[in-house]
Short mmCIF file of C-alpha atoms in Angstrom, two decimals:
data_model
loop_
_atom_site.label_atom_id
_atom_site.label_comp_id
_atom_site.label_asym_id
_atom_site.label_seq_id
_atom_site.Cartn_x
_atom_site.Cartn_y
_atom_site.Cartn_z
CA UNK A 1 -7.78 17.18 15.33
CA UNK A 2 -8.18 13.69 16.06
CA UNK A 3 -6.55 12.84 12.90
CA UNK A 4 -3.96 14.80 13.29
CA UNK A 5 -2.76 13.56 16.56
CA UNK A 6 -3.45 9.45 14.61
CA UNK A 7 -0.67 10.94 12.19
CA UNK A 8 2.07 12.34 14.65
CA UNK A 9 1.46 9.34 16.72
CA UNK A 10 2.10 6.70 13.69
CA UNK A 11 4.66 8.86 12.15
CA UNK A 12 6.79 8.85 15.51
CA UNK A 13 5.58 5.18 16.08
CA UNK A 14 6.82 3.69 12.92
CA UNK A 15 10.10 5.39 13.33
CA UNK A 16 10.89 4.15 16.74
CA UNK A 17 10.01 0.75 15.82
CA UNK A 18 11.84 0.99 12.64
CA UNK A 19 15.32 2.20 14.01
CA UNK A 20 14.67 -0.51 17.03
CA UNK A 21 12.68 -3.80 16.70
CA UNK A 22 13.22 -3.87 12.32
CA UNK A 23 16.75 -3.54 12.89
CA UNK A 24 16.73 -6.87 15.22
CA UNK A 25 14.45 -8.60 12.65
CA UNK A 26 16.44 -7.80 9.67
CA UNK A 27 17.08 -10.28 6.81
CA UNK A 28 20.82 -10.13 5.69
CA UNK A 29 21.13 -6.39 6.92
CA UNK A 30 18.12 -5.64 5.31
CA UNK A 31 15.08 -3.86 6.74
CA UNK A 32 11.82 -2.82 5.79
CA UNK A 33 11.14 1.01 4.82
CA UNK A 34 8.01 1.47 7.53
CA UNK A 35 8.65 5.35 6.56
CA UNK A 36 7.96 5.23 3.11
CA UNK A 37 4.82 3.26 3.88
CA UNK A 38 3.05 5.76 5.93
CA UNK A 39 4.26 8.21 3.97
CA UNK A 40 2.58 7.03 0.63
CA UNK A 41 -0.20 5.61 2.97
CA UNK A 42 -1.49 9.05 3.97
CA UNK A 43 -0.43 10.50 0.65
CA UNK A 44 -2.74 8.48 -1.41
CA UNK A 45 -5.32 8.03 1.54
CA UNK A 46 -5.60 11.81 2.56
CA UNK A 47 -4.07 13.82 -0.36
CA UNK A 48 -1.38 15.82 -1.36
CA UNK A 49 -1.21 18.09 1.60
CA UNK A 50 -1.27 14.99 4.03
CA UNK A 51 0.97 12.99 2.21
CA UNK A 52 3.58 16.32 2.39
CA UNK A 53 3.51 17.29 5.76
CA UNK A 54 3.77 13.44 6.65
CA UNK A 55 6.95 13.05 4.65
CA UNK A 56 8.31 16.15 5.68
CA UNK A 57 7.95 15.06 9.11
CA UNK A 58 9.13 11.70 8.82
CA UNK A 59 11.73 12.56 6.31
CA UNK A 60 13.00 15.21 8.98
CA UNK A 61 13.17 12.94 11.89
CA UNK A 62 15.10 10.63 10.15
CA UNK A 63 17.69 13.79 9.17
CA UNK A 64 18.06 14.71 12.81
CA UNK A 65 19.13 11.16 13.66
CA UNK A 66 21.25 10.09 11.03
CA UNK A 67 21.16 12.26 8.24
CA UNK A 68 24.65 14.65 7.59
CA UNK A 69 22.51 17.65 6.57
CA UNK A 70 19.48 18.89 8.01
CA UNK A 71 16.47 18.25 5.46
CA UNK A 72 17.62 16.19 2.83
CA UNK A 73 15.57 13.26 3.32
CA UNK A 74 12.96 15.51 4.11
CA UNK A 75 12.79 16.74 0.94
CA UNK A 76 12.64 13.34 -1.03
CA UNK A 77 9.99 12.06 1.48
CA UNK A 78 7.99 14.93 0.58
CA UNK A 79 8.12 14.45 -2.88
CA UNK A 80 6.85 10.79 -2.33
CA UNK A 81 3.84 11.75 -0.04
CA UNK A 82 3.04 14.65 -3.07
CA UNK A 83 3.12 12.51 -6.08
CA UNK A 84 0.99 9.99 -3.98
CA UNK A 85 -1.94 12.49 -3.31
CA UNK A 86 -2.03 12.20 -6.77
CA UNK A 87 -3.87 8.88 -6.29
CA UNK A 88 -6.57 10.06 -4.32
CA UNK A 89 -9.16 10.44 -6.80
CA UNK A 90 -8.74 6.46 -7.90
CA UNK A 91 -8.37 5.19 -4.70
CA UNK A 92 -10.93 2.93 -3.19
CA UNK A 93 -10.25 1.93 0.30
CA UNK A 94 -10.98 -2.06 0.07
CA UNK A 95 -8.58 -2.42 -2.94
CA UNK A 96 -5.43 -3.54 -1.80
CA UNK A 97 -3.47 -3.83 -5.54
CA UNK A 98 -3.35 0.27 -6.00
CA UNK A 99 -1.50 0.63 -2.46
CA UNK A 100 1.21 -2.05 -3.40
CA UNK A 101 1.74 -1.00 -6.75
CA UNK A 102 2.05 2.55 -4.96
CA UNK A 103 4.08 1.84 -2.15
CA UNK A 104 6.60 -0.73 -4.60
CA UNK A 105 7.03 2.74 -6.86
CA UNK A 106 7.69 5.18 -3.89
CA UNK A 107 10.35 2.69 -2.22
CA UNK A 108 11.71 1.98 -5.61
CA UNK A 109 12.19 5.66 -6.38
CA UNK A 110 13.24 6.46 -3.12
CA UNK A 111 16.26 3.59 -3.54
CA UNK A 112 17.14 4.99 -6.66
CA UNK A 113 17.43 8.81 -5.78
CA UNK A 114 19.38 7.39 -2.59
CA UNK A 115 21.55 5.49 -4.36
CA UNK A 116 21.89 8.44 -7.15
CA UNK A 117 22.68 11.13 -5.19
CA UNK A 118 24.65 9.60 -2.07
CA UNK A 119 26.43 6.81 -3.72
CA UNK A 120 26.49 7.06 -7.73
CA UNK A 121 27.94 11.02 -7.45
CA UNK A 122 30.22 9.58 -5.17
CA UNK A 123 31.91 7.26 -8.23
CA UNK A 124 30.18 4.08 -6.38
CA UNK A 125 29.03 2.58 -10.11
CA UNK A 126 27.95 -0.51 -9.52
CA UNK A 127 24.80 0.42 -9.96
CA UNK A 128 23.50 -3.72 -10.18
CA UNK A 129 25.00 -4.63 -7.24
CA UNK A 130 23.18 -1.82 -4.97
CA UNK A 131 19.95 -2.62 -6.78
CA UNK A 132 20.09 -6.45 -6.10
CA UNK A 133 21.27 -6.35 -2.91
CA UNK A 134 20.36 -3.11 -0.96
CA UNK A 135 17.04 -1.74 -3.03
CA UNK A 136 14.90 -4.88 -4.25
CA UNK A 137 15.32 -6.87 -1.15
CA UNK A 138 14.00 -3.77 0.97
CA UNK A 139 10.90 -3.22 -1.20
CA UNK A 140 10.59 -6.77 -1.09
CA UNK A 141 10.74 -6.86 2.93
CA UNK A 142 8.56 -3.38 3.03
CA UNK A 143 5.65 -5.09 0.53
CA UNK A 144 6.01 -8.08 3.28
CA UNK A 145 5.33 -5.43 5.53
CA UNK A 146 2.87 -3.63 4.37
CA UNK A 147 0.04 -5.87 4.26
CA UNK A 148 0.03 -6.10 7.51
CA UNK A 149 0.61 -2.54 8.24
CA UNK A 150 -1.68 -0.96 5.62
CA UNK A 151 -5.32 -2.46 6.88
CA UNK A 152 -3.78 -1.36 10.02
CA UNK A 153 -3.86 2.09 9.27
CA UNK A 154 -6.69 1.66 7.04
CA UNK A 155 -9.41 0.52 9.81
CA UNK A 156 -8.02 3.28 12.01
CA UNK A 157 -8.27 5.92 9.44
CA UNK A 158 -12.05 4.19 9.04
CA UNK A 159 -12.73 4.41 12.94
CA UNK A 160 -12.02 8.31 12.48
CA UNK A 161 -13.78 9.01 9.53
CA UNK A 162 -16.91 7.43 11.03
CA UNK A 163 -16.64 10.05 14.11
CA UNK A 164 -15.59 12.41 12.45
CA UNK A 165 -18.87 12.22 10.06
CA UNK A 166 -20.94 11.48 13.27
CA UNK A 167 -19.81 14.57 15.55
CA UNK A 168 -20.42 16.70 12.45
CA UNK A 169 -24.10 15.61 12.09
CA UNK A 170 -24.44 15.63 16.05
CA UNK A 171 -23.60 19.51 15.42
CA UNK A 172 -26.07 19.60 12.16
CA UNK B 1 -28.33 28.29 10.49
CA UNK B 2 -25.28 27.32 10.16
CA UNK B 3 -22.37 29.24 8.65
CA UNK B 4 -19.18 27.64 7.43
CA UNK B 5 -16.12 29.67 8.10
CA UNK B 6 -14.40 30.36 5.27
CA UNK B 7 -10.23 29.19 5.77
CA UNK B 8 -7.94 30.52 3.86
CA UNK B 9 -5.85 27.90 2.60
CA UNK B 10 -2.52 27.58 0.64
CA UNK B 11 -2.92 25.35 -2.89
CA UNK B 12 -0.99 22.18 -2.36
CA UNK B 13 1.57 23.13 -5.38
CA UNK B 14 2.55 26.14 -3.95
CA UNK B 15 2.64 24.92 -0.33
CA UNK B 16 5.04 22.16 -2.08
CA UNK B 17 6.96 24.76 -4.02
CA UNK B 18 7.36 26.73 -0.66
CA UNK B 19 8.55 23.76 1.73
CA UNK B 20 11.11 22.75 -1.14
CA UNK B 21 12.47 26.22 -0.49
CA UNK B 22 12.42 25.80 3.16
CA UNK B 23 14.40 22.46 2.64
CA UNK B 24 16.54 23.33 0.68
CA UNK B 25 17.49 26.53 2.79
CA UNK B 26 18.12 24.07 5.18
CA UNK B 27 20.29 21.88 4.05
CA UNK B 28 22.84 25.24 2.91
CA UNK B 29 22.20 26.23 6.26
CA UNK B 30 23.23 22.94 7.83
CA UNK B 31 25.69 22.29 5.65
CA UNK B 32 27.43 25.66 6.15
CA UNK B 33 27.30 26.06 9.82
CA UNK B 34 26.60 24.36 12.61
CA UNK B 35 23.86 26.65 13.39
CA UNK B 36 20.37 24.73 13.82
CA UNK B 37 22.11 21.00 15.02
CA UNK B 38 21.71 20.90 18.76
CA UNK B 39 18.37 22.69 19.59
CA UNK B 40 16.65 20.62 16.81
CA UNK B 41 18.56 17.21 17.88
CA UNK B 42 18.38 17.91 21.09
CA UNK B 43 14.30 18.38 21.80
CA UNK B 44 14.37 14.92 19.39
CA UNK B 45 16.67 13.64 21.54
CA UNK B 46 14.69 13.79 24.37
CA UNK B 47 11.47 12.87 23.07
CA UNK B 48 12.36 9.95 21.07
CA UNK B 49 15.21 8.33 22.40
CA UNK B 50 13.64 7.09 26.00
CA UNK B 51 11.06 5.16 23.77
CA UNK B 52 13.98 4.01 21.70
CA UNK B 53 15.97 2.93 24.62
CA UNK B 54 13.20 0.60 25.84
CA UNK B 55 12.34 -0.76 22.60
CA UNK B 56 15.45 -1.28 21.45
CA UNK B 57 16.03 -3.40 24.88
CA UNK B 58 12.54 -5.81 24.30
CA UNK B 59 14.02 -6.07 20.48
CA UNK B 60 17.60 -7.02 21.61
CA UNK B 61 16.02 -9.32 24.34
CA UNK B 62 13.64 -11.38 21.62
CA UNK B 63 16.74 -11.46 19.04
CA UNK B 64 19.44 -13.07 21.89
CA UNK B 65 16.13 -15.73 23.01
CA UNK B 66 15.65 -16.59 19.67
CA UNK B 67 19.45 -17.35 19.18
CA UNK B 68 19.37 -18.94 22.53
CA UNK B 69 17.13 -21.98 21.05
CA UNK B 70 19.19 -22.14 17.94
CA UNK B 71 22.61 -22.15 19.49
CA UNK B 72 22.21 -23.80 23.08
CA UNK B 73 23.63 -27.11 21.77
CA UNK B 74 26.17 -25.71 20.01
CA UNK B 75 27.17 -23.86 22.71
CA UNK B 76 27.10 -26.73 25.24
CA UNK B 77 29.84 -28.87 22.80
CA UNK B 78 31.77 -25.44 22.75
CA UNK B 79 31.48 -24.59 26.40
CA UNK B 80 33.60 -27.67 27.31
CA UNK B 81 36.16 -27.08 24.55
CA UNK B 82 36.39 -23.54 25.89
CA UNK B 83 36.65 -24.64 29.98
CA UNK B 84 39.67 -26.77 28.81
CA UNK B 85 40.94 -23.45 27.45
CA UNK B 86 40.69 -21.62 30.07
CA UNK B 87 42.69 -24.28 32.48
CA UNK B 88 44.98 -23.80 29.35
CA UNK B 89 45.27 -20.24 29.52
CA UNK B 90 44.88 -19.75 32.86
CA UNK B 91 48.38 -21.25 33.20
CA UNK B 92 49.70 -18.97 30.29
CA UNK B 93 48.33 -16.01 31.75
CA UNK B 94 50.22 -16.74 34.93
CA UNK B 95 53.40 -17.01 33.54
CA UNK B 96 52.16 -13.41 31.07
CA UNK B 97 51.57 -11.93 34.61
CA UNK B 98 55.16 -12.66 35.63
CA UNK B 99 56.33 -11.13 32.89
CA UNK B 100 54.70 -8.29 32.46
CA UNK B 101 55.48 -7.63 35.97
CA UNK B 102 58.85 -7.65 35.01
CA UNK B 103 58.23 -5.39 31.98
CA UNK B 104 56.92 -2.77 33.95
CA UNK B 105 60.03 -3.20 36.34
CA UNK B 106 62.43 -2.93 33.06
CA UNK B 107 60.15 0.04 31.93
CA UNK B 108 60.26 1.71 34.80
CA UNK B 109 64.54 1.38 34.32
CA UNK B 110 64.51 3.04 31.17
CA UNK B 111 62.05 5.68 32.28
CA UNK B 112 59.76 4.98 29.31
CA UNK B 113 55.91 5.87 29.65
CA UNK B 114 53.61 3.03 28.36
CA UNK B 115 53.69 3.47 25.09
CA UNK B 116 50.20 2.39 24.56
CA UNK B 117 49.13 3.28 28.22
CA UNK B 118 45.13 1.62 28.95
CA UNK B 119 42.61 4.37 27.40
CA UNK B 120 39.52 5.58 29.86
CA UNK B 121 36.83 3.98 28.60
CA UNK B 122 32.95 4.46 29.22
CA UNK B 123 30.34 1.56 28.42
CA UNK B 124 27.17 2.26 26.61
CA UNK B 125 24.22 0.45 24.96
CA UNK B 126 23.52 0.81 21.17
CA UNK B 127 20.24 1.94 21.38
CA UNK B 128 19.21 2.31 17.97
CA UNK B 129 20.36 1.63 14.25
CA UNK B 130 19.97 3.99 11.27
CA UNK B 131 16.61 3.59 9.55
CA UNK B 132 17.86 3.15 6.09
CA UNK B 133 19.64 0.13 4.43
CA UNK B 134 22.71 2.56 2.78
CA UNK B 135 24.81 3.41 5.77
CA UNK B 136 25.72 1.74 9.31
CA UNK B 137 25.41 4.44 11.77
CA UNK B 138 24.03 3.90 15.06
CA UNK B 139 23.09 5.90 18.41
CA UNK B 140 24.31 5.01 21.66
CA UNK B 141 22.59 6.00 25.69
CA UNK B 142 25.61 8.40 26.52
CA UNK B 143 25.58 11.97 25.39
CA UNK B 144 27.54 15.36 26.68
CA UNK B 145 26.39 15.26 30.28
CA UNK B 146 28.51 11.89 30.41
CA UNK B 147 31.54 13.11 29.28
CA UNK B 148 31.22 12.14 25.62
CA UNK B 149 33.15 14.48 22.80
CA UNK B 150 32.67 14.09 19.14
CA UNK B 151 35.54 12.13 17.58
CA UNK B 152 35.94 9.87 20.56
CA UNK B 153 36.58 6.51 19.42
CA UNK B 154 34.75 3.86 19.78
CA UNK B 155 35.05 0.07 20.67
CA UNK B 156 33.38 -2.96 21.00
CA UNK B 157 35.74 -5.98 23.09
CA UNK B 158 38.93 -5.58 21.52
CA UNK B 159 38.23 -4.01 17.90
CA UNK B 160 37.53 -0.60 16.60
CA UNK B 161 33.69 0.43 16.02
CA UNK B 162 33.72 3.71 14.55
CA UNK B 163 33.78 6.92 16.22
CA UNK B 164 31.38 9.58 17.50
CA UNK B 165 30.42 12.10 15.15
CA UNK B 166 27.47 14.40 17.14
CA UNK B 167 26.24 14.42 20.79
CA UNK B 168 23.12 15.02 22.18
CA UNK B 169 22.80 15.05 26.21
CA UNK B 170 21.74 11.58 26.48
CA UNK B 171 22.56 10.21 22.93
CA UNK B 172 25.51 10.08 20.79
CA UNK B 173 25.65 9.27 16.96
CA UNK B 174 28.32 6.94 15.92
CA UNK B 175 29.83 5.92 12.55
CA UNK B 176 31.13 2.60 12.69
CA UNK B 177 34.26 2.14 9.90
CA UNK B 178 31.90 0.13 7.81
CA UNK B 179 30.38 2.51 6.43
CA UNK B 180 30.60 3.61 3.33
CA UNK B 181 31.39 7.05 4.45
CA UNK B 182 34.01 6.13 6.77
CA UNK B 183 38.23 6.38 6.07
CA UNK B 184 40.35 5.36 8.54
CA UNK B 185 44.18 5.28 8.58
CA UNK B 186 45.88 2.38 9.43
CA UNK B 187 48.51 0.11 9.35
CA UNK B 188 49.86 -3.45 8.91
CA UNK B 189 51.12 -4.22 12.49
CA UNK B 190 53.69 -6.66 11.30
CA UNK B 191 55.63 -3.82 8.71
CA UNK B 192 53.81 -0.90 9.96
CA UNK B 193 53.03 -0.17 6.74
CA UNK B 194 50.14 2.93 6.42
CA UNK B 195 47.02 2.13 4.63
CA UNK B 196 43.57 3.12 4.08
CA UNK B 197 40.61 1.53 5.02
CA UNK B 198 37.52 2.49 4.03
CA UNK B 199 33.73 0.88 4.57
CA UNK B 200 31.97 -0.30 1.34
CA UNK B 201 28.59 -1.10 1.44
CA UNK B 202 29.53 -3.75 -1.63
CA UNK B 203 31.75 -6.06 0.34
CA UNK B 204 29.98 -6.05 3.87
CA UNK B 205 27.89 -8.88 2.44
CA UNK B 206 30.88 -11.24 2.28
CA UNK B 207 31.85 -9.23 5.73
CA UNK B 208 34.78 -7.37 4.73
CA UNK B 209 35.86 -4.24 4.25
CA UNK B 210 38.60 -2.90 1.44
CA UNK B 211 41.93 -1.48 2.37
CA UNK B 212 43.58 0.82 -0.08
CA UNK B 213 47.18 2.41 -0.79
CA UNK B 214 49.31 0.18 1.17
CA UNK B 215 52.83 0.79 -0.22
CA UNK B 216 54.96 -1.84 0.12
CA UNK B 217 52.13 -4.42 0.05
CA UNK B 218 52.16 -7.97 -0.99
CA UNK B 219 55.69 -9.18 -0.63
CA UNK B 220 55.80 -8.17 2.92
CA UNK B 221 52.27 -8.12 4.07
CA UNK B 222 50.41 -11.74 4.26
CA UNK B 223 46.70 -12.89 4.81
CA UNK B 224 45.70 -12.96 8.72
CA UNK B 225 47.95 -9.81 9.38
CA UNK B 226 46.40 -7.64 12.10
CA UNK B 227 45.88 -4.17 11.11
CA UNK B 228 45.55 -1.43 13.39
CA UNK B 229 45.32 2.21 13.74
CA UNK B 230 47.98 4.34 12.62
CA UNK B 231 49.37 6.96 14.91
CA UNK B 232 49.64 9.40 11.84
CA UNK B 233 45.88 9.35 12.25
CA UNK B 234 44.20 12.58 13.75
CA UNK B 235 41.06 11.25 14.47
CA UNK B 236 41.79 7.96 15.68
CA UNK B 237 43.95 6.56 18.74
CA UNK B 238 46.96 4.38 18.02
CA UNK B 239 47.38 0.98 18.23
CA UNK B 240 43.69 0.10 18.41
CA UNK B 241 42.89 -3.45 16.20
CA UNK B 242 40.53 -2.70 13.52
CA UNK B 243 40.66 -6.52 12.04
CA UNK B 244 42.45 -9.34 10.15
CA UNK B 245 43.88 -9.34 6.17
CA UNK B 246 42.05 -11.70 4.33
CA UNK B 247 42.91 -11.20 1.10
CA UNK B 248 45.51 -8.11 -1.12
CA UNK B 249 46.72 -7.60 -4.61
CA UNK B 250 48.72 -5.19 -6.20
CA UNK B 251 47.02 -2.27 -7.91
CA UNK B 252 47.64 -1.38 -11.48
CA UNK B 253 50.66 0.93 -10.74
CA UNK B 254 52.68 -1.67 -9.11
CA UNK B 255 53.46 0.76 -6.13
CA UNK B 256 50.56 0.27 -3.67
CA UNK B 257 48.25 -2.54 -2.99
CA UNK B 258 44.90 -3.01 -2.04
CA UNK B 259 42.57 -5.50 -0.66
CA UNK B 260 39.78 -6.86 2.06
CA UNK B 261 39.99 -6.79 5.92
CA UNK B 262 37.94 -8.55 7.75
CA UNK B 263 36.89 -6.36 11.00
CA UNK B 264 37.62 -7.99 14.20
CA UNK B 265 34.10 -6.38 15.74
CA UNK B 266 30.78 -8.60 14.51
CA UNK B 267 28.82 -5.67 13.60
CA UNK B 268 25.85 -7.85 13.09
CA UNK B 269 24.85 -8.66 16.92
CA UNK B 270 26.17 -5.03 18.67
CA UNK B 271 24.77 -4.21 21.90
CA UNK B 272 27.30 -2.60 24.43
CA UNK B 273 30.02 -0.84 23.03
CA UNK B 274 33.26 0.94 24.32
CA UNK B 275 33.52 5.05 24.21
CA UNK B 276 37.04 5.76 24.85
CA UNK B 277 37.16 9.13 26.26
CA UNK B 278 40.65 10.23 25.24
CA UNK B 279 40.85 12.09 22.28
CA UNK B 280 43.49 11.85 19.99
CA UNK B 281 44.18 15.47 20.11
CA UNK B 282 44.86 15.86 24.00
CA UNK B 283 46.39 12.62 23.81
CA UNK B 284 49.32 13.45 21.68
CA UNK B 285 49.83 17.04 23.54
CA UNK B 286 50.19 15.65 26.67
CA UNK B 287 52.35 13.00 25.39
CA UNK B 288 54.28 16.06 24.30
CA UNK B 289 54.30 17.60 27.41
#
């Protein structure tokens, strides 16, 4: 329960912050994904389930403010937050490589299907151009970003695991 | 003892397989019919954007400090380059006064309405900016309850913004014409030639938008021309300055020509912008009437 109310909280947290305060600290129109982060964050951290219902979420909110159809980044978010549960088994929580390696792929493939399906399909082929200027700076800016987000969210997740063991012995 | 409770749970690759479904009915639905919009954008609306609104205002007041410090000399060297405009002006303004007064007198001979007659126009306060790096949409702190329409253009000092595409009570979502969704139809003001001008996410880095079609272009048509809003435009009022020429060639079929504009509006640093509330649509009927 706890947890559950940590997730809605940082899910509606990081997208507040990222459609206000990231937009005003933007480099060359650029900001960082804070989305995709938590999205692979809990995906790898929590497992597949997790890692869906947190891109749905976040994928959805993001639809109902700017998107032109209901659910479409819903659905790639979701994707991302699957394929990370995927990582649960060989994740160890004081490694930082795996979640940076993990986080470049998900905002890399999230560029790419972006850039596929709303740009490339409509005859935008300058496929190098988007990619150096739109795609790699933002991973490079949400990497930036993440290490000071990630231990964040890592020592929270932590705090609540500790409890959550505790109350469960308390009841033992 | 203790007895675990045995939950029935979904496996994660079927729960996946099922949302997809879900999402994907969805999107027909949404892209069909207007049917799920308002409720859904609505309850966000209201949760999210008061947070928004506030942030938005701390992050707007740390970005204009920190420019403050850059800029304060510059702006002290141009402050007194600008006063001795404004004694400058001041003077040509009088003498504009004068004769618009008499313009109105002469209009008022010949019976003609305004042509361009001054919009109604509502301020609001960008309040946030669209998450992703691919398009330039933005929401603003006026929704339905104050009056605001979809399609109502928008403007920010004397240029064209975009124009309002979905309304909330309190929020409205607004494309600004550099995206790379957005057509607009315009013209050259000096030939009133039509054009095209669309947003392109490729050019915005040099801060320009492309133009396309413009028939007639390059012999008549010259760097620094103002381009505005066509009145064969059914979205868009007329007459309404979307930005400056800076560069056109001819296209490959020697008919039409094409090129950049750069838009008078600094879409970088946008904070209050313009809703005008006449539509183009009752506009031109009661100009008929």
């Amino acid at each position: 329960m706890k947890r559950n109310i940590f997730i809605v909280i940082t899910v509606l947290l990081c997208f507040i912050l990222q459609s206000t305060v990231f937009r005003w600290l933007a480099f060359g129109g650029i900001a960082p994904n804070l989305l995709v982060i938590i999205t692979a964050t809990f995906g790898f951290m929590c497992g597949q389930k997790c890692g869906l219902w947190v891109g749905f979420f976040s994928g959805l909110l993001y639809d109902i403010f700017y998107g032109n159809v209901l659910c479409f980044y819903a659905l790639i978010f979701m994707y991302l937050g699957f394929a990370n549960g995927y990582f649960k088994q060989i994740f160890f929580k004081e490694d930082i490589k795996l979640p940076i390696l993990l986080i470049t792929l998900s905002d890399l493939s999230y560029g790419l299907v972006s850039y596929i399906l709303l740009f490339l399909l409509r005859g935008r082929f300058h496929f190098l151009h988007y990619l150096m200027h739109v795609i790699v700076p933002e991973i490079i800016y949400t990497v930036l970003v993440t290490l000071i987000l990630y231990p964040l969210i890592r020592m929270i997740n932590g705090k609540l695991d500790g409890t959550e063991k505790r109350s469960e012995d308390g009841f033992a | 003892m203790r007895r675990k409770r045995q939950k029935f749970t979904i496996p994660s690759k079927y729960l996946l397989l099922i949302m997809t479904c879900v999402c994907v009915l969805f999107m027909a639905v949404t892209f069909f019919t207007d049917f799920l919009a308002s409720p859904l954008s609505n309850f966000a609306g209201g949760v999210i954007l008061p947070f928004q609104s506030g942030i938005s205002k701390v992050g707007s007041w740390m970005s204009v400090r920190s420019q403050e410090l850059k800029s304060i000399r510059d702006i002290m060297q141009e402050n007194e380059a600008l006063q001795a405009q404004v004694d400058a002006l001041t003077i040509e303004n009088n003498s504009l006064q004068q004769d618009k007064y008499e313009l109105n007198n002469l209009r008022q001979l010949y019976k003609l309405d305004e042509e361009y007659a001054e919009y109604q126009k509502v301020g609001a306060r960008v309040v946030s900016k669209e998450t992703g790096n691919w398009f330039h949409s933005f929401v603003i702190n006026k929704g339905s309850l104050d009056g605001l329409e979809p399609d109502m253009n928008v403007m920010a000092g004397s240029g064209l913004v975009g124009r309002i595409t979905e309304v909330g009570d309190h929020w409205a979502k607004v494309m600004s014409i550099i995206d790379d969704n957005s057509n607009v139809s315009a013209m050259v003001l000096s030939t009133e030639d039509s054009c095209i001008v669309q947003g392109n996410l490729e050019t915005m880095d040099q801060g320009v938008i492309t133009f396309s079609k413009l028939v007639n272009g390059e012999t008549a048509v010259k760097e620094g021309d103002k381009v505005v809003t066509s009145y064969i435009s059914t979205k868009y009022l007329p007459g309404i300055l979307i930005g400056y020429v800076t560069q056109i060639e001819s296209d490959s079929n020697n008919l039409t020509s094409s090129g950049t504009i750069t838009p008078a509006v600094d879409f970088a640093h946008l904070e209050e912008v313009l809703v005008i509330t006449d539509q183009k649509a009752s506009y031109t009927e009661a100009g008929e009437n």
